[in-house]
Short mmCIF file of C-alpha atoms in Angstrom, two decimals:
data_model
loop_
_atom_site.label_atom_id
_atom_site.label_comp_id
_atom_site.label_asym_id
_atom_site.label_seq_id
_atom_site.Cartn_x
_atom_site.Cartn_y
_atom_site.Cartn_z
CA MET A 1 16.96 -12.61 28.00
CA ASN A 2 19.37 -12.13 25.12
CA GLY A 3 19.67 -8.35 25.17
CA ILE A 4 18.71 -8.04 21.52
CA SER A 5 17.74 -4.53 20.51
CA ALA A 6 14.62 -3.70 18.49
CA VAL A 7 14.37 -4.01 14.74
CA PHE A 8 12.39 -1.60 12.63
CA SER A 9 11.64 -2.95 9.17
CA ASN A 10 10.97 0.56 7.96
CA ILE A 11 8.30 0.11 5.31
CA VAL A 12 6.93 -3.39 4.87
CA ARG A 13 4.16 -2.50 2.45
CA PHE A 14 2.86 0.47 0.51
CA ARG A 15 -0.74 0.75 -0.54
CA THR A 16 -1.95 3.53 -2.79
CA SER A 17 -5.54 4.63 -2.41
CA PHE A 18 -7.46 7.24 -4.37
CA GLN A 19 -10.19 9.57 -3.21
CA ARG A 20 -12.46 10.93 -5.97
CA HIS A 21 -13.72 14.51 -5.83
CA THR A 22 -16.12 16.15 -8.28
CA ILE A 23 -15.18 19.80 -8.78
CA GLN A 24 -17.41 22.44 -10.42
CA LEU A 25 -15.55 25.36 -12.08
CA LYS A 26 -17.42 28.47 -13.12
CA GLY A 27 -18.52 28.25 -16.74
CA GLN A 28 -17.02 24.77 -17.22
CA LYS A 29 -18.20 21.19 -16.99
CA ASN A 30 -17.64 19.11 -13.89
CA PHE A 31 -14.40 17.18 -13.84
CA ILE A 32 -13.00 14.50 -11.60
CA CYS A 33 -9.93 15.14 -9.44
CA GLU A 34 -8.20 12.12 -7.91
CA GLN A 35 -6.28 12.71 -4.68
CA MET A 36 -3.70 10.04 -3.92
CA SER A 37 -2.77 8.97 -0.41
CA ILE A 38 0.00 6.52 0.45
CA GLU A 39 -0.44 4.01 3.26
CA LYS A 40 2.69 2.73 4.96
CA SER A 41 2.70 -0.38 7.12
CA HIS A 42 5.57 -0.37 9.63
CA HIS A 43 6.59 -3.63 11.32
CA ILE A 44 8.49 -3.47 14.62
CA HIS A 45 9.86 -6.55 16.41
CA SER A 46 12.84 -7.84 18.37
CA GLY A 47 16.10 -7.76 16.42
CA GLY A 48 17.76 -4.29 15.98
CA GLY A 49 16.91 -0.75 14.78
CA ALA A 50 14.78 2.28 15.69
CA VAL A 51 11.28 2.47 17.17
CA GLN A 52 10.28 6.11 16.62
CA VAL A 53 7.08 5.24 14.77
CA LEU A 54 6.04 2.89 17.58
CA GLN A 55 6.51 5.75 20.04
CA ARG A 56 4.29 7.91 17.81
CA PHE A 57 1.59 5.23 17.79
CA TYR A 58 1.75 5.05 21.58
CA ASP A 59 1.66 8.82 22.14
CA GLU A 60 -0.74 9.84 19.37
CA VAL A 61 -3.19 6.93 19.33
CA ALA A 62 -2.93 4.41 22.17
CA VAL A 63 -2.72 6.82 25.14
CA THR A 64 -6.07 8.41 24.33
CA ALA A 65 -7.83 5.10 23.60
CA PHE A 66 -7.28 3.07 26.77
CA PRO A 67 -8.36 3.81 30.35
CA GLU A 68 -5.85 4.11 33.16
CA GLY A 69 -4.48 0.75 34.22
CA GLU A 70 -5.02 -0.99 30.88
CA LEU A 71 -2.21 0.54 28.81
CA GLU A 72 1.24 -0.47 29.96
CA PRO A 73 4.02 2.16 29.96
CA PHE A 74 5.95 2.54 26.71
CA SER A 75 9.06 1.56 28.65
CA GLU A 76 7.60 -1.96 28.89
CA TRP A 77 7.42 -2.18 25.09
CA GLU A 78 11.03 -1.01 24.89
CA LEU A 79 12.07 -3.60 27.48
CA MET A 80 10.41 -6.45 25.59
CA LEU A 81 12.04 -5.31 22.36
CA LYS A 82 15.42 -5.19 24.08
CA GLU A 83 15.24 -8.47 25.97
CA GLY A 84 13.35 -10.50 23.39
CA PHE A 85 10.88 -12.21 25.76
CA PRO A 86 8.04 -12.13 25.49
CA HIS A 87 8.62 -11.58 21.79
CA PHE A 88 7.00 -8.22 21.05
CA GLU A 89 5.70 -7.24 17.63
CA GLY A 90 3.90 -4.15 16.47
CA ILE A 91 2.40 -3.05 13.17
CA VAL A 92 1.77 0.67 12.80
CA LEU A 93 -0.30 2.08 9.95
CA GLU A 94 0.56 5.51 8.59
CA VAL A 95 -1.52 7.38 6.01
CA ALA A 96 -0.28 10.62 4.45
CA ASN A 97 2.36 10.91 7.19
CA GLU A 98 -0.26 10.54 9.94
CA VAL A 99 -0.21 7.53 12.28
CA VAL A 100 -3.82 6.32 12.15
CA GLY A 101 -3.63 3.05 14.08
CA GLY A 102 -1.68 0.01 15.11
CA ILE A 103 -1.71 -3.45 16.61
CA THR A 104 0.70 -5.17 19.05
CA THR A 105 1.25 -8.76 20.12
CA GLU A 106 3.34 -10.60 22.69
CA ARG A 107 4.43 -14.15 21.88
CA TYR A 108 5.06 -16.48 24.80
CA ASN A 109 6.21 -20.10 24.67
CA ASN A 110 2.70 -21.52 24.46
CA ALA A 111 0.54 -18.79 22.92
CA THR A 112 0.50 -15.33 21.38
CA LEU A 113 -1.47 -12.54 23.07
CA LEU A 114 -2.94 -9.77 20.93
CA THR A 115 -2.46 -6.94 23.39
CA TYR A 116 -3.56 -3.70 21.72
CA LEU A 117 -5.54 -2.87 18.57
CA VAL A 118 -6.70 0.69 18.02
CA VAL A 119 -7.48 3.09 15.19
CA LYS A 120 -8.01 6.84 15.63
CA GLU A 121 -11.69 7.67 15.96
CA GLN A 122 -11.77 9.85 12.83
CA HIS A 123 -10.28 7.01 10.75
CA ARG A 124 -12.60 4.21 11.86
CA LYS A 125 -14.97 2.39 9.50
CA LYS A 126 -12.38 2.61 6.72
CA GLY A 127 -11.15 -0.97 7.05
CA TYR A 128 -7.88 -0.09 8.81
CA GLY A 129 -8.67 -2.10 11.96
CA SER A 130 -9.66 -5.19 10.01
CA SER A 131 -6.55 -4.87 7.83
CA LEU A 132 -4.27 -4.71 10.88
CA CYS A 133 -6.04 -7.62 12.56
CA GLN A 134 -5.90 -9.80 9.45
CA LYS A 135 -2.10 -9.46 9.33
CA VAL A 136 -1.92 -10.97 12.81
CA LEU A 137 -4.50 -13.66 12.08
CA VAL A 138 -2.64 -14.84 8.98
CA LYS A 139 0.60 -15.17 10.94
CA ALA A 140 -1.16 -17.02 13.78
CA ARG A 141 -2.67 -19.53 11.38
CA GLU A 142 0.67 -20.05 9.63
CA SER A 143 2.52 -20.61 12.91
CA ASN A 144 -0.18 -22.89 14.35
CA CYS A 145 0.25 -21.04 17.65
CA PRO A 146 -2.87 -20.26 19.75
CA LEU A 147 -3.86 -16.59 19.44
CA LEU A 148 -5.55 -15.01 22.45
CA LEU A 149 -6.86 -11.55 23.25
CA GLU A 150 -8.55 -9.75 26.13
CA ALA A 151 -11.74 -7.77 25.61
CA HIS A 152 -14.16 -5.92 27.86
CA ASP A 153 -17.16 -7.95 28.98
CA LEU A 154 -20.72 -6.72 28.52
CA THR A 155 -20.85 -5.16 32.00
CA THR A 156 -17.97 -2.77 31.30
CA VAL A 157 -18.43 0.84 30.24
CA ASP A 158 -16.11 1.40 27.27
CA GLU A 159 -15.96 4.97 25.95
CA THR A 160 -14.00 3.88 22.86
CA MET A 161 -16.45 1.27 21.53
CA ASP A 162 -19.50 -0.53 22.85
CA PRO A 163 -18.31 -3.93 24.21
CA ARG A 164 -21.07 -5.79 22.37
CA THR A 165 -20.01 -4.23 19.06
CA ARG A 166 -16.38 -5.10 19.71
CA LEU A 167 -17.21 -8.71 20.64
CA ALA A 168 -19.36 -9.05 17.52
CA ILE A 169 -16.42 -7.92 15.38
CA TYR A 170 -14.08 -10.42 17.01
CA GLN A 171 -16.66 -13.17 16.62
CA GLN A 172 -16.86 -12.44 12.88
CA LEU A 173 -13.07 -12.70 12.69
CA GLY A 174 -13.18 -16.23 14.13
CA PHE A 175 -12.69 -15.67 17.86
CA LYS A 176 -14.60 -17.47 20.59
CA LYS A 177 -14.72 -16.96 24.34
CA VAL A 178 -12.74 -19.13 26.73
CA ASP A 179 -15.39 -19.79 29.37
CA ILE A 180 -13.38 -19.04 32.48
CA PRO A 181 -13.61 -16.27 35.13
CA TYR A 182 -10.87 -14.14 33.64
CA THR A 183 -8.73 -11.44 35.23
CA ALA A 184 -5.65 -9.84 33.69
CA PRO A 185 -2.54 -9.05 35.76
CA SER A 186 -1.57 -5.45 36.50
CA VAL A 187 0.56 -3.91 33.76
CA GLU A 188 2.72 -1.65 35.93
CA PRO A 189 4.03 -1.70 39.52
CA GLY A 190 1.52 -0.60 42.13
CA SER A 191 -1.55 -0.91 39.89
CA ALA A 192 -4.43 -3.31 40.39
CA ASN A 193 -5.31 -6.40 38.39
CA VAL A 194 -7.78 -5.71 35.57
CA SER A 195 -11.24 -7.23 35.89
CA GLY A 196 -14.31 -6.88 33.68
CA LEU A 197 -12.60 -8.79 30.89
CA VAL A 198 -13.14 -11.93 28.86
CA LEU A 199 -10.44 -14.05 27.24
CA LEU A 200 -10.97 -14.77 23.55
CA MET A 201 -9.25 -17.32 21.34
CA LEU A 202 -8.99 -17.68 17.58
CA VAL A 203 -10.71 -21.02 16.95
CA GLU A 204 -10.86 -22.85 13.62
CA ASP A 205 -12.42 -26.03 15.02
CA ASP A 206 -13.80 -26.45 18.55
CA LYS A 207 -13.17 -30.20 18.45
CA SER A 208 -9.45 -29.69 17.84
CA ILE A 209 -9.00 -28.44 21.42
CA THR A 210 -8.74 -31.56 23.54
CA GLU A 211 -6.64 -30.33 26.46
CA TRP A 212 -5.80 -27.02 28.11
CA SER A 213 -2.43 -27.50 29.81
CA TRP A 214 -0.84 -25.06 27.32
CA LEU A 215 -3.21 -22.33 28.53
CA GLY A 216 -2.10 -22.83 32.13
CA LYS A 217 1.54 -22.55 31.08
CA PHE A 218 0.78 -19.38 29.12
CA LEU A 219 -1.05 -17.77 32.05
CA LYS A 220 1.86 -18.49 34.39
CA GLU A 221 4.34 -16.90 31.97
CA TYR A 222 2.04 -13.95 31.34
CA TRP A 223 1.50 -13.22 35.01
CA ASP A 224 5.19 -13.68 35.78
CA ALA A 225 6.01 -11.06 33.13
CA CYS A 226 3.61 -8.53 34.71
CA TYR A 227 3.38 -6.85 38.12
CA SER A 228 0.49 -8.37 40.05
CA ASP A 229 0.67 -8.32 43.84
CA ASP A 230 -2.41 -10.53 44.09
CA ASN A 231 -2.22 -13.87 42.28
CA ARG A 232 -5.49 -15.31 43.62
CA PRO A 233 -7.28 -14.86 40.25
CA LEU A 234 -4.44 -16.74 38.56
CA LEU A 235 -4.66 -19.61 41.05
CA LEU A 236 -8.42 -19.89 40.46
CA MET A 237 -7.94 -20.06 36.69
CA LEU A 238 -5.14 -22.62 37.00
CA ASP A 239 -7.30 -24.79 39.27
CA LEU A 240 -10.15 -24.80 36.74
CA ILE A 241 -7.73 -25.64 33.94
CA GLU A 242 -6.21 -28.51 35.91
CA LYS A 243 -9.70 -29.90 36.57
CA ASN A 244 -10.56 -29.41 32.89
CA LYS A 245 -13.52 -27.24 33.85
CA ILE A 246 -13.14 -25.03 30.85
CA SER A 247 -14.82 -24.75 27.48
CA ILE A 248 -15.16 -22.64 24.34
CA VAL A 249 -18.37 -20.66 23.78
CA PRO A 250 -19.46 -17.95 21.32
CA CYS A 251 -18.37 -14.39 22.13
CA LEU A 252 -22.04 -13.39 22.21
CA ASP A 253 -25.19 -15.34 22.90
CA SER A 254 -27.29 -15.81 19.80
#
């Protein structure tokens, strides 16, 4: 807990994209008009600065995308940025001055958790989600730190995206399911633990995972950082990890 304030590396990357429009003028031939839009990628992490664009992502995109109990209060993001643990990072994508999506992660001592990835509904299927995710995947591979994420299981009703579609996307990106009865801790005081989830892990080679003690350490840190009043799901997971009754399986059955 070092009391470091948040850093806002204002514009990490610009990308210029063109949209082509064919316009017909009376009595003249068709001509092509190219409309330019500028994409800005904002990177927010612990270190010092402002977080206004992160607040915009939370208010304009995240709040409408996640059901009650799954999105932690923005004050929790601010606290992590201020205290530096877990190490919070966010990438927010802005197009033509509109925040269209973002991704956030929390890095603990033994693993990084991809916590939120969302793109506005009207801007989906444009490659923005994949672009955001790839930025995180590249960093995870470079750091050689396990990358985990939580996703709805196939029994959960998800109004944002069908769980099977989401799991298929993550599977294509290189994630596999940690075969364990998974429950996430509550994200704010007084709320319940979150069930109906699976834990996914970015896996390059199944055979490279020979022991799971790091996962137990991560889960302890993760639950300690949250607000659960019922740690029985954690104890069950830790017991299975200690007995090595855990494996990696595909996100979806073939």
